[in-house]
Amino acid sequence: MKMNRSATAAEAAKRVYSRMLHGKPGSWSMDINGWDWVPGVGVIAIAEYGRRCGQHDIWEWLDSWAQRNRGKSERLKVINAIAPYAVLPELYAFTGNPVYAEAAERAAQWLTNEAPRTREGAWEHTVTEDVQFPEQVWADTIFMADLVLARAAKLSGNRAYAEESVHQLLLHLRLLQDEATSLLFHGWNCEERHHMSGARWTRANAWIAAGVPLIGEALDGLVNLPEEVVTRYQSLMGALAKLQRDDGLWPTVLDRPAYYPETSGSAGIAFGIKRGIRGGWLDAGLEWHADRTLQAMLGLVTENGSVQGVSGGTPVMPSIEAYQSIPQHESLYGQGLALMLLSEYV
């Protein structure tokens, strides 16, 4: 049965990956040849897929992608658009091309010394669109930016980068985690000192569920993660497991079970479970929750590799009810989070 599941996951992953490479040029959600968080999640996921299945051609494709697109990075110094830098340390290991190491170093220096911060010292969530979110901390930042800094720290051995990565992770957990439920709010306004809409949005929780074990892997041997990070993460994942629907997915807002099931957030949470168990963060007893999500995911990947049921790009909405009205459409971050989960079963 496990062999059949692995073969089925491998076939689905292959379709999802192929769809990502042949998306829609010029499309905000499906153009892989960009330098922003959407293609960033896509290439981070493709690197995970390449590592798990060991295919040389996947790394060659990533190398060609980076050669085509890295020149776009220098004019996009915002937190969300830093995300694609997370693959550059890995590409340096694959190619030995010093250009990748130099670019990762520049990103790490920007994050450490120049990126805007809130009054509490957390990175302010900045985006490429013509809109500002002053003094706002978002859960998304851990996956989009902190993973970059952690991997740059691993590449360079720079302890200061590693310590800043841990500092940001702990700050975000303290500011966003609901002490009553252990779930994460989507955002925090440092000036007004509240969680804005107060939504415990599923994909926000998924960014940290998926990001923390990846960051932990990168920092292993450089710094010791504080026990507070470990206990907060374990509490989060235990709370998420209790809210999983019978179909293996999570609703788009965690504590609103009647809201529509959301594929990308569900995949990110399940990936976090698998990776957290593998890294020794989580108890193996949680694995069946990821297995249930995988089963649901297999039914949401079409024959052409499109992942269904993914909510659109989402700022912190003005109300919890507004999250239910966000339309669903195909996207590279949805493809990517699904691919990351599928890759764990390849």
Short mmCIF file of C-alpha atoms in Angstrom, two decimals:
data_model
loop_
_atom_site.label_atom_id
_atom_site.label_comp_id
_atom_site.label_asym_id
_atom_site.label_seq_id
_atom_site.Cartn_x
_atom_site.Cartn_y
_atom_site.Cartn_z
CA MET A 1 0.00 0.00 0.00
CA LYS A 2 2.85 2.38 0.87
CA MET A 3 4.49 1.65 -2.50
CA ASN A 4 1.24 2.41 -4.32
CA ARG A 5 0.86 5.67 -2.39
CA SER A 6 4.44 6.64 -3.22
CA ALA A 7 3.93 5.90 -6.91
CA THR A 8 0.69 7.88 -6.97
CA ALA A 9 2.29 10.83 -5.18
CA ALA A 10 5.24 10.70 -7.57
CA GLU A 11 2.96 10.82 -10.59
CA ALA A 12 0.96 13.73 -9.16
CA ALA A 13 4.16 15.60 -8.26
CA LYS A 14 5.45 15.17 -11.80
CA ARG A 15 2.26 16.69 -13.21
CA VAL A 16 2.27 19.60 -10.75
CA TYR A 17 5.94 20.34 -11.48
CA SER A 18 5.41 20.24 -15.24
CA ARG A 19 2.47 22.62 -14.94
CA MET A 20 4.63 25.08 -13.03
CA LEU A 21 7.25 25.14 -15.78
CA HIS A 22 4.63 25.74 -18.47
CA GLY A 23 2.42 28.25 -16.70
CA LYS A 24 1.08 31.49 -18.09
CA PRO A 25 3.69 34.12 -19.10
CA GLY A 26 2.62 37.54 -17.88
CA SER A 27 0.21 36.10 -15.34
CA TRP A 28 0.65 37.37 -11.77
CA SER A 29 -0.21 33.98 -10.33
CA MET A 30 1.37 31.54 -12.81
CA ASP A 31 4.40 33.19 -14.44
CA ILE A 32 7.48 31.43 -13.05
CA ASN A 33 9.83 33.92 -14.71
CA GLY A 34 9.54 36.66 -12.15
CA TRP A 35 11.14 37.74 -8.90
CA ASP A 36 8.50 38.00 -6.23
CA TRP A 37 6.94 35.83 -3.58
CA VAL A 38 4.67 33.91 -5.97
CA PRO A 39 7.43 32.49 -8.23
CA GLY A 40 9.62 32.45 -5.12
CA VAL A 41 7.42 29.86 -3.43
CA GLY A 42 7.37 28.02 -6.75
CA VAL A 43 11.14 27.69 -7.04
CA ILE A 44 11.59 26.88 -3.34
CA ALA A 45 9.17 24.01 -3.87
CA ILE A 46 10.87 22.86 -7.06
CA ALA A 47 14.17 22.71 -5.17
CA GLU A 48 12.49 20.55 -2.50
CA TYR A 49 11.17 18.29 -5.23
CA GLY A 50 14.60 18.05 -6.86
CA ARG A 51 16.21 17.15 -3.55
CA ARG A 52 13.69 14.45 -2.77
CA CYS A 53 13.62 12.72 -6.16
CA GLY A 54 17.30 13.29 -6.97
CA GLN A 55 16.78 14.33 -10.58
CA HIS A 56 19.73 16.26 -12.01
CA ASP A 57 17.59 17.91 -14.68
CA ILE A 58 15.48 19.67 -12.04
CA TRP A 59 18.56 21.41 -10.65
CA GLU A 60 19.68 22.26 -14.18
CA TRP A 61 16.30 23.88 -14.77
CA LEU A 62 16.61 25.88 -11.54
CA ASP A 63 20.07 27.02 -12.59
CA SER A 64 18.73 28.23 -15.94
CA TRP A 65 15.79 29.91 -14.19
CA ALA A 66 18.12 31.81 -11.87
CA GLN A 67 20.40 32.84 -14.74
CA ARG A 68 17.39 34.24 -16.62
CA ASN A 69 15.76 36.03 -13.74
CA ARG A 70 18.19 37.00 -10.98
CA GLY A 71 18.88 40.39 -12.59
CA LYS A 72 15.34 41.38 -11.68
CA SER A 73 16.07 41.00 -8.00
CA GLU A 74 18.10 44.15 -7.40
CA ARG A 75 15.17 46.48 -7.96
CA LEU A 76 12.79 44.58 -5.69
CA LYS A 77 14.09 45.07 -2.17
CA VAL A 78 10.97 44.22 -0.22
CA ILE A 79 10.25 41.39 2.22
CA ASN A 80 7.92 39.45 -0.07
CA ALA A 81 10.18 39.70 -3.11
CA ILE A 82 13.22 38.41 -1.24
CA ALA A 83 11.71 34.89 -1.26
CA PRO A 84 13.44 33.54 -4.41
CA TYR A 85 16.86 34.13 -2.82
CA ALA A 86 16.19 31.02 -0.71
CA VAL A 87 17.19 28.78 -3.62
CA LEU A 88 20.49 30.55 -4.37
CA PRO A 89 22.56 28.94 -1.59
CA GLU A 90 21.38 25.55 -2.84
CA LEU A 91 22.22 26.47 -6.41
CA TYR A 92 25.69 27.50 -5.29
CA ALA A 93 26.13 24.02 -3.77
CA PHE A 94 24.98 22.47 -7.05
CA THR A 95 26.95 24.65 -9.49
CA GLY A 96 29.79 26.24 -7.51
CA ASN A 97 28.93 29.50 -9.29
CA PRO A 98 30.10 32.32 -6.98
CA VAL A 99 27.41 34.62 -8.36
CA TYR A 100 24.85 32.72 -6.29
CA ALA A 101 26.84 32.99 -3.07
CA GLU A 102 27.39 36.72 -3.65
CA ALA A 103 23.68 37.33 -4.29
CA ALA A 104 22.69 35.38 -1.17
CA GLU A 105 25.17 37.44 0.84
CA ARG A 106 23.66 40.70 -0.45
CA ALA A 107 20.18 39.51 0.50
CA ALA A 108 21.36 38.56 3.98
CA GLN A 109 23.03 41.94 4.48
CA TRP A 110 19.85 43.73 3.40
CA LEU A 111 17.70 41.66 5.75
CA THR A 112 20.09 42.18 8.64
CA ASN A 113 20.94 45.86 8.18
CA GLU A 114 18.39 47.60 5.95
CA ALA A 115 15.00 45.88 5.86
CA PRO A 116 12.34 48.05 7.53
CA ARG A 117 11.39 47.03 11.04
CA THR A 118 8.52 47.72 13.35
CA ARG A 119 9.02 49.41 16.70
CA GLU A 120 9.28 45.94 18.25
CA GLY A 121 12.15 44.99 15.95
CA ALA A 122 10.28 42.57 13.68
CA TRP A 123 10.55 42.93 9.93
CA GLU A 124 7.76 45.10 8.58
CA HIS A 125 5.88 43.23 5.88
CA THR A 126 6.61 45.03 2.60
CA VAL A 127 5.38 44.08 -0.88
CA THR A 128 6.04 44.97 -4.51
CA GLU A 129 2.53 46.32 -5.06
CA ASP A 130 1.93 50.06 -4.55
CA VAL A 131 0.57 49.68 -1.02
CA GLN A 132 2.13 49.93 2.41
CA PHE A 133 1.46 48.13 5.66
CA PRO A 134 3.25 50.31 8.23
CA GLU A 135 4.11 48.68 11.54
CA GLN A 136 2.49 45.39 10.41
CA VAL A 137 3.94 41.95 11.10
CA TRP A 138 2.63 39.07 8.94
CA ALA A 139 3.10 35.34 9.35
CA ASP A 140 4.05 35.12 5.65
CA THR A 141 7.39 36.79 6.40
CA ILE A 142 8.86 33.72 8.08
CA PHE A 143 8.64 31.68 4.87
CA MET A 144 9.37 34.55 2.48
CA ALA A 145 12.32 36.18 4.26
CA ASP A 146 13.52 34.33 7.34
CA LEU A 147 14.18 31.18 5.32
CA VAL A 148 16.43 33.25 3.05
CA LEU A 149 18.46 34.55 5.97
CA ALA A 150 18.77 31.11 7.57
CA ARG A 151 20.05 29.54 4.36
CA ALA A 152 22.46 32.42 3.74
CA ALA A 153 23.75 31.89 7.27
CA LYS A 154 24.31 28.22 6.55
CA LEU A 155 26.16 29.01 3.33
CA SER A 156 28.47 31.62 4.84
CA GLY A 157 28.71 30.26 8.37
CA ASN A 158 27.84 33.77 9.56
CA ARG A 159 26.64 33.44 13.15
CA ALA A 160 25.19 36.97 13.20
CA TYR A 161 22.85 36.06 10.34
CA ALA A 162 21.83 32.89 12.17
CA GLU A 163 21.12 34.78 15.38
CA GLU A 164 19.03 37.37 13.53
CA SER A 165 17.06 34.58 11.85
CA VAL A 166 16.26 33.06 15.25
CA HIS A 167 15.43 36.50 16.65
CA GLN A 168 12.91 37.17 13.87
CA LEU A 169 11.37 33.73 14.21
CA LEU A 170 10.87 34.14 17.94
CA LEU A 171 9.51 37.69 17.54
CA HIS A 172 6.97 36.57 14.97
CA LEU A 173 5.82 33.66 17.10
CA ARG A 174 5.44 35.85 20.18
CA LEU A 175 3.53 38.56 18.30
CA LEU A 176 1.27 36.29 16.28
CA GLN A 177 0.54 33.24 18.42
CA ASP A 178 -2.74 33.24 20.29
CA GLU A 179 -1.89 32.11 23.81
CA ALA A 180 -5.42 30.76 24.32
CA THR A 181 -5.49 28.44 21.27
CA SER A 182 -1.83 28.23 20.15
CA LEU A 183 -2.98 29.14 16.62
CA LEU A 184 -1.47 32.05 14.71
CA PHE A 185 -3.20 35.23 13.74
CA HIS A 186 -2.56 36.47 10.20
CA GLY A 187 -1.02 39.74 11.32
CA TRP A 188 -0.17 42.13 14.15
CA ASN A 189 -0.22 45.93 14.12
CA CYS A 190 2.64 47.09 16.32
CA GLU A 191 1.45 50.70 16.49
CA GLU A 192 -2.15 49.97 17.40
CA ARG A 193 -1.25 46.79 19.31
CA HIS A 194 -3.88 44.40 18.02
CA HIS A 195 -4.25 41.54 15.53
CA MET A 196 -6.36 43.63 13.13
CA SER A 197 -9.20 41.41 11.87
CA GLY A 198 -8.20 38.73 14.38
CA ALA A 199 -8.33 36.04 11.69
CA ARG A 200 -6.61 32.76 12.34
CA TRP A 201 -6.08 32.35 8.61
CA THR A 202 -5.05 28.88 7.51
CA ARG A 203 -2.37 29.82 4.98
CA ALA A 204 -0.74 32.18 7.52
CA ASN A 205 -0.41 29.21 9.85
CA ALA A 206 0.87 27.12 6.95
CA TRP A 207 3.71 29.54 6.13
CA ILE A 208 5.08 29.07 9.64
CA ALA A 209 4.18 25.37 9.85
CA ALA A 210 6.23 24.75 6.69
CA GLY A 211 8.92 27.36 7.30
CA VAL A 212 10.06 26.55 10.82
CA PRO A 213 11.47 23.05 10.15
CA LEU A 214 13.21 24.32 7.00
CA ILE A 215 14.77 27.16 8.97
CA GLY A 216 15.73 24.73 11.73
CA GLU A 217 17.48 22.49 9.20
CA ALA A 218 19.45 25.42 7.81
CA LEU A 219 20.54 26.66 11.24
CA ASP A 220 21.49 23.27 12.63
CA GLY A 221 25.07 23.42 13.89
CA LEU A 222 25.23 27.22 13.78
CA VAL A 223 22.99 28.17 16.71
CA ASN A 224 20.77 26.37 19.17
CA LEU A 225 17.11 27.20 18.78
CA PRO A 226 15.57 28.48 22.03
CA GLU A 227 13.29 26.03 23.78
CA GLU A 228 10.53 28.62 23.43
CA VAL A 229 10.62 28.27 19.64
CA VAL A 230 10.35 24.50 19.89
CA THR A 231 7.49 24.51 22.40
CA ARG A 232 5.57 27.19 20.52
CA TYR A 233 5.93 25.25 17.27
CA GLN A 234 4.85 22.00 18.87
CA SER A 235 1.83 23.70 20.45
CA LEU A 236 0.90 25.22 17.09
CA MET A 237 1.09 21.93 15.23
CA GLY A 238 -0.87 20.07 17.90
CA ALA A 239 -3.61 22.72 17.78
CA LEU A 240 -3.73 22.56 13.97
CA ALA A 241 -4.08 18.78 13.99
CA LYS A 242 -7.20 19.04 16.16
CA LEU A 243 -8.90 21.32 13.62
CA GLN A 244 -8.38 19.12 10.53
CA ARG A 245 -11.60 18.31 8.70
CA ASP A 246 -12.69 14.73 8.07
CA ASP A 247 -11.71 15.12 4.40
CA GLY A 248 -8.08 15.83 5.36
CA LEU A 249 -8.16 19.57 4.66
CA TRP A 250 -8.53 22.71 6.78
CA PRO A 251 -11.05 25.53 6.21
CA THR A 252 -9.65 28.81 4.93
CA VAL A 253 -10.08 30.28 8.44
CA LEU A 254 -9.12 27.68 11.02
CA ASP A 255 -11.85 28.26 13.58
CA ARG A 256 -14.61 28.68 11.00
CA PRO A 257 -15.30 25.04 10.00
CA ALA A 258 -18.11 26.01 7.62
CA TYR A 259 -15.75 28.12 5.49
CA TYR A 260 -14.46 26.58 2.26
CA PRO A 261 -11.58 24.10 2.46
CA GLU A 262 -8.31 25.65 1.26
CA THR A 263 -5.75 23.50 -0.52
CA SER A 264 -2.53 25.51 -0.26
CA GLY A 265 -2.78 26.11 3.47
CA SER A 266 -3.68 22.47 4.04
CA ALA A 267 -0.68 21.31 2.02
CA GLY A 268 1.66 23.64 3.91
CA ILE A 269 0.45 22.39 7.29
CA ALA A 270 0.75 18.75 6.24
CA PHE A 271 4.24 19.39 4.86
CA GLY A 272 5.17 20.93 8.20
CA ILE A 273 3.96 17.80 9.97
CA LYS A 274 6.02 15.53 7.74
CA ARG A 275 9.14 17.67 7.88
CA GLY A 276 8.72 18.35 11.59
CA ILE A 277 8.59 14.63 12.32
CA ARG A 278 11.62 13.97 10.14
CA GLY A 279 13.57 16.71 11.92
CA GLY A 280 12.66 15.47 15.38
CA TRP A 281 10.43 18.45 16.13
CA LEU A 282 7.15 16.55 16.26
CA ASP A 283 5.82 13.24 17.51
CA ALA A 284 5.38 10.59 14.81
CA GLY A 285 1.80 10.12 15.95
CA LEU A 286 0.85 13.24 13.99
CA GLU A 287 1.82 11.66 10.66
CA TRP A 288 -1.61 10.27 9.92
CA HIS A 289 -2.90 13.85 9.67
CA ALA A 290 -0.45 14.47 6.82
CA ASP A 291 -1.45 11.17 5.22
CA ARG A 292 -5.09 12.29 5.20
CA THR A 293 -4.13 15.57 3.54
CA LEU A 294 -2.13 13.72 0.92
CA GLN A 295 -5.16 11.60 0.07
CA ALA A 296 -7.27 14.72 -0.36
CA MET A 297 -4.53 16.40 -2.38
CA LEU A 298 -4.37 13.57 -4.89
CA GLY A 299 -7.99 14.26 -5.74
CA LEU A 300 -7.32 17.98 -6.22
CA VAL A 301 -4.57 17.66 -8.83
CA THR A 302 -6.07 17.62 -12.31
CA GLU A 303 -4.75 15.58 -15.23
CA ASN A 304 -2.86 18.62 -16.50
CA GLY A 305 -1.25 19.19 -13.09
CA SER A 306 -3.33 22.15 -11.93
CA VAL A 307 -3.93 22.24 -8.15
CA GLN A 308 -7.53 23.14 -7.36
CA GLY A 309 -9.05 24.90 -4.36
CA VAL A 310 -6.34 27.53 -3.79
CA SER A 311 -7.39 30.93 -2.44
CA GLY A 312 -6.05 34.07 -4.06
CA GLY A 313 -3.33 36.35 -2.75
CA THR A 314 -4.48 37.62 0.62
CA PRO A 315 -3.51 40.68 2.65
CA VAL A 316 -4.79 40.93 6.21
CA MET A 317 -8.47 41.36 5.47
CA PRO A 318 -10.71 43.91 7.22
CA SER A 319 -12.84 41.20 8.82
CA ILE A 320 -12.84 37.46 9.36
CA GLU A 321 -15.87 37.17 7.09
CA ALA A 322 -13.94 38.75 4.22
CA TYR A 323 -11.63 35.71 4.00
CA GLN A 324 -14.55 33.54 2.92
CA SER A 325 -15.13 35.80 -0.11
CA ILE A 326 -11.59 35.47 -1.49
CA PRO A 327 -11.86 33.72 -4.87
CA GLN A 328 -9.96 30.54 -5.64
CA HIS A 329 -7.66 30.24 -8.63
CA GLU A 330 -4.56 28.44 -9.85
CA SER A 331 -1.27 29.88 -8.56
CA LEU A 332 2.40 29.03 -8.24
CA TYR A 333 2.25 29.22 -4.45
CA GLY A 334 -0.62 26.72 -4.47
CA GLN A 335 1.25 24.51 -6.91
CA GLY A 336 4.38 24.92 -4.81
CA LEU A 337 2.93 24.03 -1.42
CA ALA A 338 1.19 21.02 -2.97
CA LEU A 339 4.45 19.96 -4.62
CA MET A 340 6.29 20.22 -1.31
CA LEU A 341 3.80 17.89 0.34
CA LEU A 342 3.77 15.44 -2.55
CA SER A 343 7.57 15.40 -2.57
CA GLU A 344 7.60 14.12 1.01
CA TYR A 345 5.95 10.93 -0.25
CA VAL A 346 8.08 10.43 -3.38
#
